[in-house]
PDB file of C-alpha atoms in Angstrom:
ATOM      1  CA  UNK A   6     -93.689 -19.862 -34.681  1.00  0.00           C
ATOM      2  CA  UNK A   7     -91.089 -18.011 -32.628  1.00  0.00           C
ATOM      3  CA  UNK A   8     -92.182 -14.742 -31.086  1.00  0.00           C
ATOM      4  CA  UNK A   9     -91.425 -11.998 -28.605  1.00  0.00           C
ATOM      5  CA  UNK A  10     -92.965 -12.656 -25.177  1.00  0.00           C
ATOM      6  CA  UNK A  11     -91.928  -9.415 -23.477  1.00  0.00           C
ATOM      7  CA  UNK A  12     -89.778  -6.321 -23.956  1.00  0.00           C
ATOM      8  CA  UNK A  13     -88.089  -4.777 -20.919  1.00  0.00           C
ATOM      9  CA  UNK A  14     -85.947  -1.776 -19.987  1.00  0.00           C
ATOM     10  CA  UNK A  15     -84.161  -0.319 -16.987  1.00  0.00           C
ATOM     11  CA  UNK A  16     -83.056   3.220 -16.293  1.00  0.00           C
ATOM     12  CA  UNK A  17     -79.881   2.113 -14.468  1.00  0.00           C
ATOM     13  CA  UNK A  18     -77.391  -0.690 -14.942  1.00  0.00           C
ATOM     14  CA  UNK A  19     -77.255  -3.411 -12.320  1.00  0.00           C
ATOM     15  CA  UNK A  20     -80.987  -3.714 -11.772  1.00  0.00           C
ATOM     16  CA  UNK A  21     -83.747  -5.924 -13.102  1.00  0.00           C
ATOM     17  CA  UNK A  22     -85.562  -4.618 -16.131  1.00  0.00           C
ATOM     18  CA  UNK A  23     -89.299  -3.953 -16.117  1.00  0.00           C
ATOM     19  CA  UNK A  24     -91.625  -5.004 -18.947  1.00  0.00           C
ATOM     20  CA  UNK A  25     -93.099  -2.261 -21.130  1.00  0.00           C
ATOM     21  CA  UNK A  26     -95.690  -2.230 -23.928  1.00  0.00           C
ATOM     22  CA  UNK A  27     -93.096  -1.592 -26.662  1.00  0.00           C
ATOM     23  CA  UNK A  28     -89.498  -0.562 -27.237  1.00  0.00           C
ATOM     24  CA  UNK A  29     -87.854   1.429 -30.000  1.00  0.00           C
ATOM     25  CA  UNK A  30     -84.587   0.003 -31.270  1.00  0.00           C
ATOM     26  CA  UNK A  31     -82.176   2.491 -32.794  1.00  0.00           C
ATOM     27  CA  UNK A  32     -79.596   1.433 -35.362  1.00  0.00           C
ATOM     28  CA  UNK A  33     -76.136   0.818 -33.864  1.00  0.00           C
ATOM     29  CA  UNK A  34     -77.352   1.998 -30.445  1.00  0.00           C
ATOM     30  CA  UNK A  35     -79.860  -0.386 -28.878  1.00  0.00           C
ATOM     31  CA  UNK A  36     -83.121   0.321 -27.089  1.00  0.00           C
ATOM     32  CA  UNK A  37     -83.943   3.990 -26.686  1.00  0.00           C
ATOM     33  CA  UNK A  38     -84.148   4.779 -22.965  1.00  0.00           C
ATOM     34  CA  UNK A  39     -82.415   1.612 -21.736  1.00  0.00           C
ATOM     35  CA  UNK A  40     -79.342   1.920 -19.516  1.00  0.00           C
ATOM     36  CA  UNK A  41     -77.389  -0.620 -21.582  1.00  0.00           C
ATOM     37  CA  UNK A  42     -77.899   1.136 -24.925  1.00  0.00           C
ATOM     38  CA  UNK A  43     -74.897   2.566 -26.717  1.00  0.00           C
ATOM     39  CA  UNK A  44     -72.210   1.590 -29.183  1.00  0.00           C
ATOM     40  CA  UNK A  45     -70.631  -1.836 -28.991  1.00  0.00           C
ATOM     41  CA  UNK A  46     -71.589  -5.457 -29.381  1.00  0.00           C
ATOM     42  CA  UNK A  47     -74.040  -5.810 -26.469  1.00  0.00           C
ATOM     43  CA  UNK A  48     -76.686  -3.292 -27.513  1.00  0.00           C
ATOM     44  CA  UNK A  49     -79.642  -5.646 -26.956  1.00  0.00           C
ATOM     45  CA  UNK A  50     -79.927  -8.782 -24.827  1.00  0.00           C
ATOM     46  CA  UNK A  51     -82.304 -11.671 -25.456  1.00  0.00           C
ATOM     47  CA  UNK A  52     -83.292 -14.628 -23.290  1.00  0.00           C
ATOM     48  CA  UNK A  53     -85.774 -17.381 -24.075  1.00  0.00           C
ATOM     49  CA  UNK A  54     -88.771 -17.948 -21.829  1.00  0.00           C
ATOM     50  CA  UNK A  55     -87.752 -21.613 -21.932  1.00  0.00           C
ATOM     51  CA  UNK A  56     -84.540 -20.606 -20.113  1.00  0.00           C
ATOM     52  CA  UNK A  57     -86.512 -18.668 -17.510  1.00  0.00           C
ATOM     53  CA  UNK A  58     -88.683 -21.774 -17.006  1.00  0.00           C
ATOM     54  CA  UNK A  59     -85.526 -23.716 -16.040  1.00  0.00           C
ATOM     55  CA  UNK A  60     -84.980 -21.306 -13.169  1.00  0.00           C
ATOM     56  CA  UNK A  61     -88.628 -21.598 -12.126  1.00  0.00           C
ATOM     57  CA  UNK A  62     -88.099 -25.364 -11.878  1.00  0.00           C
ATOM     58  CA  UNK A  63     -85.392 -24.590  -9.295  1.00  0.00           C
ATOM     59  CA  UNK A  64     -88.033 -22.857  -7.186  1.00  0.00           C
ATOM     60  CA  UNK A  65     -87.431 -19.238  -8.154  1.00  0.00           C
ATOM     61  CA  UNK A  66     -90.262 -16.824  -8.794  1.00  0.00           C
ATOM     62  CA  UNK A  67     -88.800 -15.066 -11.825  1.00  0.00           C
ATOM     63  CA  UNK A  68     -90.254 -13.547 -14.948  1.00  0.00           C
ATOM     64  CA  UNK A  69     -89.338 -11.490 -17.998  1.00  0.00           C
ATOM     65  CA  UNK A  70     -86.737  -8.814 -17.285  1.00  0.00           C
ATOM     66  CA  UNK A  71     -85.499 -10.422 -14.060  1.00  0.00           C
ATOM     67  CA  UNK A  72     -82.299 -11.545 -15.807  1.00  0.00           C
ATOM     68  CA  UNK A  73     -81.775  -8.014 -17.208  1.00  0.00           C
ATOM     69  CA  UNK A  74     -82.744  -9.172 -20.696  1.00  0.00           C
ATOM     70  CA  UNK A  75     -84.337  -6.658 -23.041  1.00  0.00           C
ATOM     71  CA  UNK A  76     -86.275  -9.127 -25.159  1.00  0.00           C
ATOM     72  CA  UNK A  77     -87.803 -12.350 -23.862  1.00  0.00           C
ATOM     73  CA  UNK A  78     -88.549 -14.823 -26.637  1.00  0.00           C
ATOM     74  CA  UNK A  79     -90.378 -18.087 -27.142  1.00  0.00           C
ATOM     75  CA  UNK A  80     -89.962 -20.862 -29.678  1.00  0.00           C
ATOM     76  CA  UNK A  81     -86.376 -20.283 -30.865  1.00  0.00           C
ATOM     77  CA  UNK A  82     -83.228 -21.970 -29.502  1.00  0.00           C
ATOM     78  CA  UNK A  83     -81.281 -18.774 -28.809  1.00  0.00           C
ATOM     79  CA  UNK A  84     -78.092 -20.390 -27.422  1.00  0.00           C
ATOM     80  CA  UNK A  85     -78.050 -22.667 -30.479  1.00  0.00           C
ATOM     81  CA  UNK A  86     -77.617 -19.692 -32.824  1.00  0.00           C
ATOM     82  CA  UNK A  87     -74.223 -18.736 -34.176  1.00  0.00           C
ATOM     83  CA  UNK A  88     -72.492 -15.396 -33.857  1.00  0.00           C
ATOM     84  CA  UNK A  89     -73.341 -13.444 -37.003  1.00  0.00           C
ATOM     85  CA  UNK A  90     -76.898 -14.791 -37.283  1.00  0.00           C
ATOM     86  CA  UNK A  91     -79.414 -12.189 -38.402  1.00  0.00           C
ATOM     87  CA  UNK A  92     -82.734 -11.957 -36.566  1.00  0.00           C
ATOM     88  CA  UNK A  93     -85.827 -10.077 -37.670  1.00  0.00           C
ATOM     89  CA  UNK A  94     -87.524  -9.032 -34.430  1.00  0.00           C
ATOM     90  CA  UNK A  95     -90.684  -7.049 -35.041  1.00  0.00           C
ATOM     91  CA  UNK A  96     -89.611  -4.115 -37.226  1.00  0.00           C
ATOM     92  CA  UNK A  97     -85.937  -4.360 -36.219  1.00  0.00           C
ATOM     93  CA  UNK A  98     -83.044  -6.328 -37.686  1.00  0.00           C
ATOM     94  CA  UNK A  99     -80.463  -7.633 -35.188  1.00  0.00           C
ATOM     95  CA  UNK A 100     -77.169  -9.446 -35.600  1.00  0.00           C
ATOM     96  CA  UNK A 101     -76.079 -11.891 -32.910  1.00  0.00           C
ATOM     97  CA  UNK A 102     -72.723 -10.800 -31.474  1.00  0.00           C
ATOM     98  CA  UNK A 103     -72.343 -13.019 -28.390  1.00  0.00           C
ATOM     99  CA  UNK A 104     -73.774 -16.209 -26.981  1.00  0.00           C
ATOM    100  CA  UNK A 105     -73.704 -15.978 -23.205  1.00  0.00           C
ATOM    101  CA  UNK A 106     -71.499 -13.677 -21.195  1.00  0.00           C
ATOM    102  CA  UNK A 107     -68.830 -13.816 -18.558  1.00  0.00           C
ATOM    103  CA  UNK A 108     -70.335 -13.262 -15.137  1.00  0.00           C
ATOM    104  CA  UNK A 109     -67.683 -11.394 -13.136  1.00  0.00           C
ATOM    105  CA  UNK A 110     -69.718 -11.232  -9.948  1.00  0.00           C
ATOM    106  CA  UNK A 111     -72.444 -13.627  -8.929  1.00  0.00           C
ATOM    107  CA  UNK A 112     -75.877 -12.084  -9.317  1.00  0.00           C
ATOM    108  CA  UNK A 113     -78.710 -12.262  -6.816  1.00  0.00           C
ATOM    109  CA  UNK A 114     -80.371 -15.032  -8.824  1.00  0.00           C
ATOM    110  CA  UNK A 115     -77.225 -17.177  -8.612  1.00  0.00           C
ATOM    111  CA  UNK A 116     -77.167 -16.802  -4.840  1.00  0.00           C
ATOM    112  CA  UNK A 117     -80.851 -17.733  -4.577  1.00  0.00           C
ATOM    113  CA  UNK A 118     -80.734 -20.801  -6.838  1.00  0.00           C
ATOM    114  CA  UNK A 119     -77.076 -21.733  -7.088  1.00  0.00           C
ATOM    115  CA  UNK A 120     -77.258 -21.165 -10.835  1.00  0.00           C
ATOM    116  CA  UNK A 121     -78.152 -18.538 -13.431  1.00  0.00           C
ATOM    117  CA  UNK A 122     -78.998 -19.175 -17.085  1.00  0.00           C
ATOM    118  CA  UNK A 123     -78.094 -15.766 -18.526  1.00  0.00           C
ATOM    119  CA  UNK A 124     -74.315 -16.386 -18.746  1.00  0.00           C
ATOM    120  CA  UNK A 125     -74.930 -19.583 -20.768  1.00  0.00           C
ATOM    121  CA  UNK A 126     -78.200 -19.061 -22.583  1.00  0.00           C
ATOM    122  CA  UNK A 127     -78.645 -15.325 -23.007  1.00  0.00           C
ATOM    123  CA  UNK A 128     -77.541 -13.811 -26.282  1.00  0.00           C
ATOM    124  CA  UNK A 129     -76.475 -10.324 -27.274  1.00  0.00           C
ATOM    125  CA  UNK A 130     -76.952  -8.464 -30.518  1.00  0.00           C
ATOM    126  CA  UNK A 131     -76.383  -5.179 -32.220  1.00  0.00           C
ATOM    127  CA  UNK A 132     -79.071  -3.309 -34.083  1.00  0.00           C
ATOM    128  CA  UNK A 133     -78.555  -3.229 -37.852  1.00  0.00           C
ATOM    129  CA  UNK A 134     -81.938  -1.656 -38.611  1.00  0.00           C
ATOM    130  CA  UNK A 135     -84.111   0.013 -36.023  1.00  0.00           C
ATOM    131  CA  UNK A 136     -87.825  -0.188 -35.402  1.00  0.00           C
ATOM    132  CA  UNK A 137     -90.527  -0.890 -32.855  1.00  0.00           C
ATOM    133  CA  UNK A 138     -90.709  -4.250 -31.064  1.00  0.00           C
ATOM    134  CA  UNK A 139     -93.714  -5.393 -29.027  1.00  0.00           C
ATOM    135  CA  UNK A 140     -94.799  -8.572 -27.261  1.00  0.00           C
ATOM    136  CA  UNK A 141     -96.258 -11.108 -29.730  1.00  0.00           C
ATOM    137  CA  UNK A 142     -94.147  -9.751 -32.612  1.00  0.00           C
ATOM    138  CA  UNK A 143     -92.668 -12.511 -34.769  1.00  0.00           C
ATOM    139  CA  UNK A 144     -89.035 -13.533 -34.375  1.00  0.00           C
ATOM    140  CA  UNK A 145     -87.358 -15.090 -37.398  1.00  0.00           C
ATOM    141  CA  UNK A 146     -83.866 -16.082 -38.428  1.00  0.00           C
ATOM    142  CA  UNK A 147     -82.979 -14.275 -41.650  1.00  0.00           C
ATOM    143  CA  UNK A 148     -81.237 -16.629 -44.088  1.00  0.00           C
ATOM    144  CA  UNK A 149     -77.895 -15.428 -45.491  1.00  0.00           C
ATOM    145  CA  UNK A 150     -79.444 -15.504 -48.948  1.00  0.00           C
ATOM    146  CA  UNK A 151     -81.718 -12.581 -47.994  1.00  0.00           C
ATOM    147  CA  UNK A 152     -79.032 -10.168 -49.181  1.00  0.00           C
ATOM    148  CA  UNK A 153     -78.031  -8.628 -45.854  1.00  0.00           C
ATOM    149  CA  UNK A 154     -74.259  -8.286 -45.398  1.00  0.00           C
ATOM    150  CA  UNK A 155     -72.820 -10.592 -42.764  1.00  0.00           C
ATOM    151  CA  UNK A 156     -69.560  -8.647 -42.514  1.00  0.00           C
ATOM    152  CA  UNK A 157     -71.149  -5.926 -40.380  1.00  0.00           C
ATOM    153  CA  UNK A 158     -70.205  -7.685 -37.147  1.00  0.00           C
ATOM    154  CA  UNK A 159     -67.843  -5.697 -34.940  1.00  0.00           C
ATOM    155  CA  UNK A 160     -65.328  -7.567 -32.843  1.00  0.00           C
TER     156      UNK A 160
END
């Protein structure tokens, strides 16, 4: 079963996020109190713990939030999802808007290891329905037949 491993926030952009006990996701905004929250298609970022493990194998001491991800997951192939996929994460409903991201400037992790997984394996989503998300909450892909509109994706 796929689940949330950690939830993390930061007060300022450009810094690692720190794990917290829970986060509140607000519809069409993101995580309340996180520097990256706001309108747009990158309201929430997710990265699998399996991706973080790849960086540990390169000798880095990294953990949840170190890649500036809001939600660290386990048991779901995040980069294998398609844009438009709906995810039930705890009480919240997310829609995948991007797989990976363009890395304009090399981050500190890239300089330490010569690689970084976030640009390839991190995903971004917007919040369709808000709610509380905590570590150990279930993470499920919502099938299109569940009745949620898939045309809510903003370009």
